[in-house]
Coordinates of C-alpha atoms in Angstrom, one line a residue:
M243 CA 0.0 0.0 0.0
K244 CA 2.7 2.5 1.0
Q245 CA 4.8 1.3 -1.9
R246 CA 2.0 2.1 -4.4
V247 CA 1.6 5.6 -2.9
S248 CA 5.4 6.1 -2.9
A249 CA 5.6 5.0 -6.5
L250 CA 2.8 7.4 -7.6
L251 CA 4.4 10.4 -5.8
R252 CA 7.8 9.5 -7.1
E253 CA 6.5 9.5 -10.6
K254 CA 4.6 12.8 -10.1
F255 CA 7.4 14.7 -8.4
G256 CA 10.4 13.1 -10.1
R257 CA 12.1 12.3 -6.8
E258 CA 11.9 10.0 -3.8
V259 CA 9.2 11.1 -1.3
V260 CA 9.3 10.5 2.4
L261 CA 6.0 9.2 3.6
E262 CA 4.9 9.4 7.2
K263 CA 1.8 8.3 9.1
P264 CA 0.1 11.3 10.9
R265 CA -0.3 10.7 14.6
D266 CA -3.8 12.1 14.3
R267 CA -5.5 9.8 11.8
S268 CA -8.2 12.5 11.1
F269 CA -5.5 14.3 9.0
G270 CA -5.3 11.3 6.6
H271 CA -3.6 8.0 6.0
F272 CA -0.2 9.4 4.9
A273 CA 1.7 12.7 5.0
T274 CA 4.9 14.0 3.4
P275 CA 7.1 16.9 4.4
I276 CA 8.3 17.3 0.7
A277 CA 7.4 21.0 0.7
F278 CA 10.1 21.6 3.4
S279 CA 12.8 20.0 1.3
L280 CA 11.6 22.1 -1.8
A281 CA 11.5 25.4 0.1
K282 CA 15.2 26.3 -0.5
E283 CA 15.1 25.2 -4.1
L284 CA 11.9 27.0 -5.0
R285 CA 12.5 30.0 -2.6
K286 CA 9.0 29.8 -1.2
S287 CA 7.6 29.0 2.2
P288 CA 6.7 25.3 2.8
M289 CA 3.1 26.4 3.4
V290 CA 2.8 28.0 0.0
I291 CA 4.5 25.0 -1.7
A292 CA 2.2 22.5 0.1
E293 CA -0.9 24.5 -1.0
E294 CA 0.3 24.5 -4.6
L295 CA 1.2 20.8 -4.6
A296 CA -2.2 19.9 -3.1
S297 CA -4.1 21.8 -5.8
S298 CA -2.0 20.0 -8.5
F299 CA -3.7 16.6 -7.7
D300 CA -6.6 15.8 -10.0
E301 CA -9.2 13.3 -8.9
S302 CA -7.7 9.8 -8.7
D303 CA -8.7 6.3 -7.8
M304 CA -6.0 6.3 -5.1
F305 CA -6.8 9.4 -3.0
S306 CA -10.1 10.7 -1.8
S307 CA -8.4 13.9 -0.7
V308 CA -5.0 15.7 -0.8
E309 CA -4.8 18.6 1.7
A310 CA -2.1 21.0 2.8
L311 CA -1.6 21.5 6.5
K312 CA 1.2 23.6 8.1
G313 CA 3.6 22.7 5.2
Y314 CA 2.7 19.1 5.1
L315 CA 0.8 17.3 2.4
N316 CA -1.8 14.9 3.8
F317 CA -3.3 12.1 1.7
R318 CA -6.4 10.2 2.4
L319 CA -6.8 6.9 0.5
S320 CA -10.0 6.4 -1.4
E321 CA -12.6 3.8 -0.5
N322 CA -12.2 2.3 -4.0
F323 CA -8.4 1.9 -3.5
L324 CA -8.8 0.3 0.0
S325 CA -11.6 -1.9 -1.2
E326 CA -9.6 -3.2 -4.3
Y327 CA -6.5 -3.8 -2.1
T328 CA -8.7 -5.7 0.4
V329 CA -10.2 -7.9 -2.3
W330 CA -6.7 -8.7 -3.7
A331 CA -5.3 -9.5 -0.3
L332 CA -8.2 -11.8 0.6
Q333 CA -8.1 -13.5 -2.7
N334 CA -4.3 -13.9 -2.6
P335 CA -3.6 -14.6 1.1
N336 CA -0.3 -16.4 0.4
Q337 CA 1.0 -13.4 -1.6
F338 CA 0.0 -10.8 1.0
A339 CA 3.0 -8.7 2.0
K340 CA 5.2 -10.6 -0.4
Q341 CA 7.7 -9.0 -2.8
E342 CA 10.4 -10.1 -5.3
R343 CA 14.1 -9.2 -4.8
D344 CA 17.1 -10.0 -6.9
E345 CA 19.6 -10.5 -4.1
K346 CA 21.3 -13.6 -2.6
I347 CA 21.9 -13.6 1.1
L348 CA 23.8 -16.1 3.3
L349 CA 22.6 -15.9 6.9
E350 CA 24.7 -17.7 9.5
F351 CA 23.3 -18.0 13.0
V352 CA 23.4 -20.2 16.2
S353 CA 26.6 -22.0 15.2
A354 CA 27.0 -23.3 18.8
N355 CA 29.8 -25.7 19.5
P356 CA 28.6 -29.3 19.1
T357 CA 29.7 -30.1 22.7
G358 CA 26.3 -29.9 24.5
P359 CA 22.6 -29.0 24.2
L360 CA 21.6 -25.5 23.4
H361 CA 21.2 -23.2 26.3
I362 CA 18.8 -20.2 26.7
G363 CA 21.4 -17.8 25.4
H364 CA 21.6 -19.7 22.1
A365 CA 17.9 -19.5 21.8
R366 CA 17.8 -15.8 21.5
G367 CA 20.2 -15.8 18.5
A368 CA 18.3 -18.7 17.0
V369 CA 14.9 -17.0 17.2
Y370 CA 16.3 -13.7 15.9
G371 CA 18.0 -15.4 13.0
D372 CA 15.1 -17.5 12.0
T373 CA 12.7 -14.5 12.2
L374 CA 15.0 -12.5 10.0
Y375 CA 15.2 -15.5 7.6
R376 CA 11.4 -15.7 7.4
L377 CA 11.1 -12.0 6.8
A378 CA 13.7 -12.1 4.0
K379 CA 12.1 -15.1 2.4
H380 CA 8.7 -13.4 2.4
L381 CA 10.2 -10.3 0.8
G382 CA 11.6 -12.4 -2.0
Y383 CA 15.3 -12.6 -1.1
D384 CA 17.2 -15.7 -2.1
I385 CA 18.4 -16.4 1.4
T386 CA 20.2 -19.5 2.8
A387 CA 20.2 -20.3 6.5
E388 CA 23.5 -21.8 7.6
Y389 CA 24.9 -23.4 10.7
Y390 CA 28.7 -23.4 11.1
V391 CA 29.6 -26.5 13.2
N392 CA 32.8 -25.7 15.2
D393 CA 33.9 -29.4 15.3
A394 CA 37.6 -28.8 15.6
G395 CA 39.9 -27.5 18.4
N396 CA 40.1 -27.8 22.2
Q397 CA 36.3 -27.8 22.8
I398 CA 36.0 -31.1 20.8
D399 CA 38.8 -32.7 22.7
L400 CA 37.2 -31.7 25.9
L401 CA 34.0 -33.4 24.8
G402 CA 35.8 -36.7 24.6
L403 CA 37.4 -36.2 28.0
S404 CA 34.1 -35.3 29.6
I405 CA 32.3 -38.4 28.2
Q406 CA 35.2 -40.6 29.6
L407 CA 35.0 -39.0 33.0
Y408 CA 31.3 -39.3 33.2
G409 CA 31.3 -42.9 32.1
R410 CA 34.1 -43.9 34.4
E411 CA 32.3 -42.4 37.4
H412 CA 28.7 -43.3 36.7
I413 CA 29.0 -46.5 34.6
L414 CA 32.3 -48.1 35.6
K415 CA 31.9 -46.8 39.2
E416 CA 35.5 -45.6 39.4
S417 CA 36.8 -42.8 41.5
V418 CA 37.4 -39.9 39.2
E419 CA 39.4 -36.7 39.7
Y420 CA 37.8 -33.9 37.6
P421 CA 39.9 -31.2 36.0
E422 CA 39.1 -27.5 36.1
S423 CA 37.4 -27.6 32.7
Y424 CA 35.0 -30.2 31.6
Y425 CA 31.4 -30.5 30.3
R426 CA 28.5 -31.4 32.6
G427 CA 25.0 -32.5 32.1
D428 CA 22.8 -35.6 31.8
Y429 CA 23.3 -35.7 28.0
L430 CA 26.7 -37.2 28.7
A431 CA 25.0 -40.3 30.0
D432 CA 23.4 -41.2 26.7
L433 CA 26.7 -40.4 24.9
A434 CA 28.6 -42.6 27.3
E435 CA 26.2 -45.5 26.9
G436 CA 26.2 -45.1 23.2
A437 CA 30.0 -45.1 23.1
I438 CA 30.1 -48.4 25.1
E439 CA 27.6 -49.9 22.6
K440 CA 29.7 -48.9 19.6
F441 CA 33.3 -49.2 20.9
G442 CA 33.1 -51.3 24.1
K443 CA 33.8 -50.2 27.7
E444 CA 37.5 -49.8 27.0
I445 CA 36.8 -46.5 25.1
L446 CA 36.1 -44.9 28.5
S447 CA 39.5 -45.6 29.9
D448 CA 41.8 -45.1 26.9
E449 CA 43.1 -41.5 26.9
S450 CA 44.6 -42.0 23.5
R451 CA 41.1 -42.5 22.0
Q452 CA 39.6 -39.2 23.4
K453 CA 39.7 -37.6 19.9
E454 CA 38.1 -40.6 18.3
L455 CA 35.4 -40.6 20.9
A456 CA 34.8 -36.9 20.6
L457 CA 34.5 -37.0 16.8
W458 CA 31.9 -39.7 17.1
A459 CA 30.0 -38.0 19.9
K460 CA 29.7 -34.6 18.3
D461 CA 27.3 -36.1 15.7
G462 CA 25.1 -37.2 18.6
V463 CA 25.3 -33.8 20.2
M464 CA 24.3 -32.2 16.8
E465 CA 21.2 -34.5 16.8
I466 CA 20.2 -33.1 20.2
V467 CA 20.8 -29.5 18.9
I468 CA 18.8 -30.1 15.7
K469 CA 15.9 -31.6 17.7
S470 CA 15.8 -28.7 20.1
L471 CA 15.8 -26.2 17.1
S472 CA 13.1 -28.2 15.3
D473 CA 11.0 -28.1 18.5
L474 CA 11.3 -24.3 18.2
N475 CA 10.3 -24.5 14.5
I476 CA 13.8 -23.5 13.3
Y477 CA 15.4 -25.3 10.4
F478 CA 18.6 -24.8 8.5
D479 CA 19.3 -25.1 4.7
T480 CA 23.0 -26.0 5.1
F481 CA 25.6 -27.1 7.7
V482 CA 29.3 -26.5 7.3
N483 CA 31.8 -28.4 9.5
E484 CA 34.9 -26.5 10.5
S485 CA 36.8 -29.8 10.4
S486 CA 36.1 -30.1 6.7
L487 CA 37.7 -26.7 5.9
Y488 CA 41.3 -27.3 6.9
A489 CA 42.1 -29.3 3.7
D490 CA 42.0 -25.9 2.1
W491 CA 44.3 -24.3 4.6
D492 CA 47.4 -24.0 2.5
R493 CA 45.6 -22.4 -0.4
V494 CA 43.7 -19.9 1.8
M495 CA 47.0 -18.9 3.6
Q496 CA 48.5 -18.3 0.2
K497 CA 45.6 -16.1 -0.7
M498 CA 46.1 -14.1 2.5
G499 CA 49.6 -13.0 1.1
D500 CA 51.2 -10.4 3.3
G501 CA 48.1 -10.5 5.6
V502 CA 49.8 -13.3 7.6
Y503 CA 53.3 -13.6 8.9
E504 CA 55.4 -15.7 11.3
K505 CA 56.8 -14.4 14.6
D506 CA 57.8 -16.1 17.9
S507 CA 57.1 -19.5 16.3
K508 CA 53.5 -18.4 15.8
M509 CA 51.5 -17.4 12.7
W510 CA 49.8 -14.0 12.9
I511 CA 47.3 -12.0 10.9
A512 CA 48.2 -8.4 10.3
S513 CA 44.8 -7.2 11.5
E514 CA 46.0 -4.0 13.1
A515 CA 46.8 -2.5 9.7
K516 CA 43.1 -3.1 8.8
G517 CA 41.6 -1.4 11.9
D518 CA 42.0 -4.0 14.7
D519 CA 43.5 -3.1 18.1
H520 CA 46.5 -5.3 17.4
D521 CA 47.6 -8.3 15.3
R522 CA 46.1 -11.7 16.2
V523 CA 47.6 -15.2 16.5
V524 CA 46.3 -17.6 13.8
V525 CA 48.4 -20.7 14.6
R526 CA 49.9 -21.4 18.0
E527 CA 53.5 -22.4 18.7
D528 CA 52.5 -26.1 18.8
G529 CA 50.9 -25.8 15.4
R530 CA 47.3 -25.8 16.6
P531 CA 45.1 -23.3 14.7
T532 CA 43.2 -20.7 16.8
Y533 CA 39.4 -20.2 16.6
L534 CA 40.2 -17.3 14.2
A535 CA 42.0 -19.6 11.8
G536 CA 38.8 -21.6 11.2
D537 CA 36.8 -18.4 10.7
I538 CA 39.3 -17.2 8.1
V539 CA 39.0 -20.4 6.0
Y540 CA 35.2 -20.5 6.5
H541 CA 34.7 -16.9 5.4
N542 CA 36.9 -17.5 2.4
Q543 CA 34.6 -20.4 1.5
K544 CA 31.6 -18.3 2.1
F545 CA 32.7 -15.5 -0.2
E546 CA 33.8 -17.9 -2.9
R547 CA 30.2 -19.1 -3.1
G548 CA 29.3 -15.7 -4.5
Y549 CA 26.5 -14.3 -2.4
D550 CA 25.5 -10.7 -2.7
H551 CA 25.4 -10.2 1.1
Y552 CA 26.5 -12.1 4.2
I553 CA 24.9 -11.8 7.6
N554 CA 26.4 -13.3 10.8
I555 CA 24.5 -13.3 14.1
W556 CA 26.9 -13.6 17.0
G557 CA 26.7 -13.3 20.7
A558 CA 27.4 -9.9 22.1
D559 CA 30.7 -11.1 23.6
H560 CA 32.1 -11.4 20.0
H561 CA 31.9 -7.7 19.3
G562 CA 35.7 -7.3 19.4
Y563 CA 36.0 -10.2 16.9
I564 CA 34.5 -8.3 14.0
P565 CA 37.6 -6.2 13.0
R566 CA 39.8 -9.2 12.7
V567 CA 37.4 -11.1 10.6
N568 CA 36.9 -8.1 8.4
A569 CA 40.7 -7.8 8.1
A570 CA 40.9 -11.4 6.9
I571 CA 38.2 -10.8 4.3
E572 CA 40.1 -7.9 2.9
Y573 CA 43.4 -9.8 2.7
L574 CA 41.5 -12.6 0.9
G575 CA 40.6 -10.1 -1.8
F576 CA 36.9 -9.7 -0.9
D577 CA 34.8 -6.7 0.0
S578 CA 34.3 -6.7 3.8
S579 CA 31.4 -4.3 3.5
K580 CA 29.4 -7.3 2.2
L581 CA 29.6 -8.9 5.7
E582 CA 27.1 -7.6 8.2
V583 CA 27.5 -8.8 11.8
L584 CA 24.5 -8.6 14.1
L585 CA 24.9 -9.1 17.9
S586 CA 22.6 -11.0 20.2
Q587 CA 22.7 -10.0 23.9
M588 CA 22.3 -12.0 27.1
V589 CA 19.1 -13.3 28.6
S590 CA 18.0 -13.3 32.2
L591 CA 15.2 -15.6 33.4
L592 CA 12.8 -15.1 36.3
K593 CA 10.1 -17.3 37.6
D594 CA 7.5 -15.6 39.8
G595 CA 9.8 -12.7 40.3
E596 CA 12.8 -14.8 41.4
P597 CA 15.9 -15.8 39.4
Y598 CA 15.2 -19.0 37.5
K599 CA 17.0 -22.0 39.1
M600 CA 19.2 -24.1 36.8
S601 CA 18.3 -27.8 36.7
K602 CA 20.8 -30.3 38.0
R603 CA 20.5 -32.4 34.8
A604 CA 21.6 -29.4 32.6
G605 CA 25.0 -28.8 34.3
N606 CA 25.7 -25.1 34.8
V607 CA 23.3 -23.7 32.1
I608 CA 19.6 -23.3 31.6
L609 CA 18.6 -25.5 28.7
M610 CA 16.6 -24.1 25.8
S611 CA 14.5 -27.3 25.7
D612 CA 13.5 -26.9 29.4
I613 CA 12.0 -23.5 28.7
V614 CA 10.2 -24.6 25.6
E615 CA 8.8 -27.5 27.6
E616 CA 7.6 -25.1 30.4
I617 CA 6.0 -22.2 28.3
G618 CA 5.8 -23.6 24.8
A619 CA 7.7 -22.7 21.6
D620 CA 5.2 -20.0 20.6
A621 CA 5.7 -18.0 23.8
L622 CA 9.5 -18.4 23.7
R623 CA 9.7 -17.3 20.1
F624 CA 7.5 -14.3 20.8
I625 CA 9.5 -13.2 23.8
F626 CA 12.8 -13.4 22.1
A627 CA 11.6 -11.6 19.0
S628 CA 9.9 -8.8 20.9
K629 CA 12.9 -6.8 22.0
K630 CA 16.0 -5.5 20.1
S631 CA 18.5 -8.4 19.9
D632 CA 21.4 -6.2 20.9
T633 CA 19.8 -5.1 24.2
A634 CA 19.7 -7.3 27.4
L635 CA 16.5 -9.2 27.9
E636 CA 14.9 -10.2 31.2
F637 CA 11.5 -11.9 31.4
D638 CA 9.4 -13.8 33.8
L639 CA 8.3 -17.2 32.7
S640 CA 5.1 -17.1 34.8
E641 CA 3.8 -14.1 32.8
F642 CA 3.8 -16.1 29.6
K643 CA 1.9 -19.0 31.1
K644 CA -1.1 -16.9 31.9
Q645 CA -4.2 -17.4 29.6
D646 CA -5.3 -13.7 29.7
S647 CA -4.6 -10.3 28.2
S648 CA -1.5 -9.8 30.3
N649 CA 0.2 -12.4 28.1
P650 CA 0.9 -10.7 24.8
I651 CA 1.1 -13.9 22.7
F652 CA -2.2 -15.0 24.2
Y653 CA -3.7 -11.6 23.5
I654 CA -2.8 -11.7 19.8
Q655 CA -3.9 -15.3 19.4
Y656 CA -7.2 -14.5 21.1
A657 CA -7.7 -11.7 18.6
H658 CA -7.4 -14.1 15.7
A659 CA -9.6 -16.7 17.4
R660 CA -12.2 -14.0 18.2
I661 CA -12.5 -13.1 14.6
K662 CA -12.9 -16.7 13.6
T663 CA -15.7 -17.1 16.2
L664 CA -17.5 -14.0 14.9
L665 CA -17.3 -15.3 11.3
S666 CA -18.8 -18.6 12.4
K667 CA -21.8 -16.7 13.9
A668 CA -22.4 -14.6 10.9
T669 CA -25.9 -14.2 9.6
V670 CA -24.6 -13.4 6.1
T671 CA -22.9 -15.8 3.7
K672 CA -19.3 -16.0 2.7
E673 CA -20.4 -14.8 -0.7
D674 CA -22.1 -11.8 0.9
I675 CA -18.9 -10.9 2.7
S676 CA -16.8 -11.4 -0.4
N677 CA -19.1 -9.4 -2.7
T678 CA -19.7 -6.4 -0.4
T679 CA -18.1 -3.1 -1.1
L680 CA -16.4 -1.1 1.7
K681 CA -18.4 2.1 1.2
N682 CA -19.1 4.4 4.2
L683 CA -17.2 2.3 6.6
G684 CA -17.0 4.9 9.3
E685 CA -13.9 6.2 11.0
S686 CA -13.2 3.3 13.5
A687 CA -13.6 0.6 10.8
D688 CA -11.6 2.6 8.3
T689 CA -8.8 2.9 10.8
L690 CA -8.8 -0.8 11.7
L691 CA -8.8 -1.7 8.0
F692 CA -5.9 0.7 7.2
D693 CA -3.9 -0.7 10.2
A694 CA -4.4 -4.3 9.0
L695 CA -3.3 -3.4 5.5
L696 CA 0.0 -1.9 6.9
L697 CA 1.6 -5.3 7.4
P698 CA 3.6 -5.3 4.2
E699 CA 5.3 -2.0 5.3
V700 CA 6.0 -3.4 8.7
V701 CA 7.5 -6.6 7.3
E702 CA 9.8 -4.6 5.0
D703 CA 10.8 -2.2 7.7
A704 CA 11.5 -5.0 10.3
F705 CA 13.8 -6.7 7.9
N706 CA 15.6 -3.6 6.5
S707 CA 16.2 -2.2 9.9
R708 CA 17.1 -5.7 11.3
Q709 CA 14.7 -4.9 14.1
V710 CA 12.4 -7.9 14.1
Q711 CA 10.7 -6.6 17.3
K712 CA 8.7 -4.2 15.1
L713 CA 6.6 -7.1 13.9
P714 CA 5.4 -8.3 17.4
D715 CA 4.9 -4.6 18.3
Y716 CA 2.7 -4.2 15.3
L717 CA 0.7 -7.4 16.0
K718 CA 0.1 -6.4 19.6
A719 CA -1.2 -3.0 18.5
L720 CA -3.4 -4.5 15.8
A721 CA -4.8 -7.1 18.3
A722 CA -5.5 -4.2 20.8
S723 CA -7.4 -2.3 18.0
L724 CA -9.4 -5.4 17.2
H725 CA -10.4 -6.1 20.8
K726 CA -11.5 -2.5 21.2
F727 CA -13.4 -2.6 18.0
Y728 CA -15.1 -5.8 19.1
Y729 CA -16.4 -4.1 22.3
D730 CA -17.3 -0.8 20.7
V731 CA -19.0 -1.9 17.5
R732 CA -22.0 -4.2 17.1
M733 CA -21.6 -6.3 13.9
I734 CA -23.7 -9.5 13.8
G735 CA -27.2 -8.9 12.6
T736 CA -26.7 -5.2 11.5
D737 CA -27.0 -3.7 8.1
D738 CA -23.2 -3.3 8.0
E739 CA -22.5 -6.9 9.0
A740 CA -21.0 -8.1 5.7
K741 CA -18.6 -5.2 5.2
L742 CA -17.5 -5.1 8.9
L743 CA -16.8 -8.8 8.8
K744 CA -14.8 -8.2 5.6
V745 CA -12.6 -5.8 7.5
L746 CA -12.2 -8.4 10.2
E747 CA -11.1 -10.9 7.6
V748 CA -8.2 -8.6 6.7
V749 CA -7.3 -8.2 10.3
A750 CA -7.2 -12.0 10.7
L751 CA -5.1 -12.3 7.6
S752 CA -2.5 -9.8 8.9
L753 CA -2.4 -11.5 12.3
K754 CA -2.0 -14.9 10.8
T755 CA 0.6 -13.8 8.3
G756 CA 2.5 -11.8 10.9
L757 CA 2.5 -14.7 13.4
S758 CA 3.7 -17.2 10.7
L759 CA 6.7 -14.8 10.0
M760 CA 7.5 -15.3 13.7
G761 CA 7.3 -19.1 13.3
I762 CA 4.0 -19.2 15.2
E763 CA 0.8 -20.7 13.9
A764 CA -2.4 -18.6 14.5
K765 CA -5.1 -20.4 16.5
D766 CA -8.8 -20.4 15.4
R767 CA -10.2 -21.4 18.9
M768 CA -9.1 -20.4 22.4
V769 CA -10.5 -20.4 25.9
K770 CA -10.0 -17.1 27.8
E771 CA -9.7 -17.0 31.6
E772 CA -11.9 -14.6 33.5
E773 CA -9.9 -11.5 34.3

């Protein structure tokens, strides 16, 4: 809707036009401050320019009025335009808010080490990444969701050691002395039992086989990870294993040229010359590659695949890591501006106002799967998408278990279900609703319809700004408008029943489409607690 208005004004004025929504809807549906930007060029006051521009508009199917007010141009969309757009949206629900884009994007997110189940911190990046992915898909981007499996290095060796220690203590009943660093959690029990079944009990005591055990076990851990993600309605198109990249090490280092050098028996990347605080070690004295080494080879592989844009979603603790990766990309001969790094902040959990207690079976973390089990995937997805990813998030689980209006996901779902219930009670037929025109709607119905038809603009803005919280914010506001309209306006059995229910059908479409872009399925029936 906004795109069509923008296109018409761009053609008329021969330039891009900024469109805003007036706070006071009585002024119109859209407004533009174009007269202010033309004032210096035309040497006239914005008020005079706005009056002249307003009078230049002939009658059109798109606008019922174009008025000048304090230098602004205010546009009111015509009933014909809104009615035609409504008919198209209801007849093409799967195309509503969709676009076509000629751009290939590689989106990498989660990428947690395959050494244990996902914790609640991983969940935030997972939900943010998947929502961004869904928005991009809907907008027509050719986007690939990728998981980078860090299956090389010390963390994998530690997995083998941790399984051996757990198995020796809990299965072989040996006395075990635990080191300072090791992995904890009940998931180790299944891995230890599986290792015995595959390799025999001796695998638990043979230190020389820790690597072999770890490489076998990381596939089992990835199964746990993938299952947890699928329970949250999150799926990946591709997985890239770090361990598979090192066969290309020599070629990639050759590509780096002067970007790498040897000093103190270590290999360094000259990242300071590219804006980093100082140069970084790529290969240690003992020949083991650092975490950065894997990222250099991985980003070379990424860029060689020829996407137009690359997005990484990392934890906020990786902020300082960005300059060194950008430096590597530049040394590899690629344009580092094509890489966009988005950060995901920490999460704090409460339950009934108190800090959430970690479960003993999870080790020293709060498992994502535990929270999904407690409040459901829909609530978790909604919570994590409802605040900017780069700001800290604290929420109380008990708030999202309530079946009343204090729970925002319930509030939105109930709005959709309420519309479906009204439609089931209609005294007019589906054909009556479909064939009715939206003449003389009245201000409240007109406002509700306009708000419902704004979803395409919200989707585009949420993706372009990378602020996915704009979508749940919109859905909450639309649900609030629907509930108010429901209490204020009698519909069933009135002369206006058909056209008012048609408006509600558009609201339901926007709620359903918006929820689906958050990985949540809209509900047609719900039971509301007494408030």
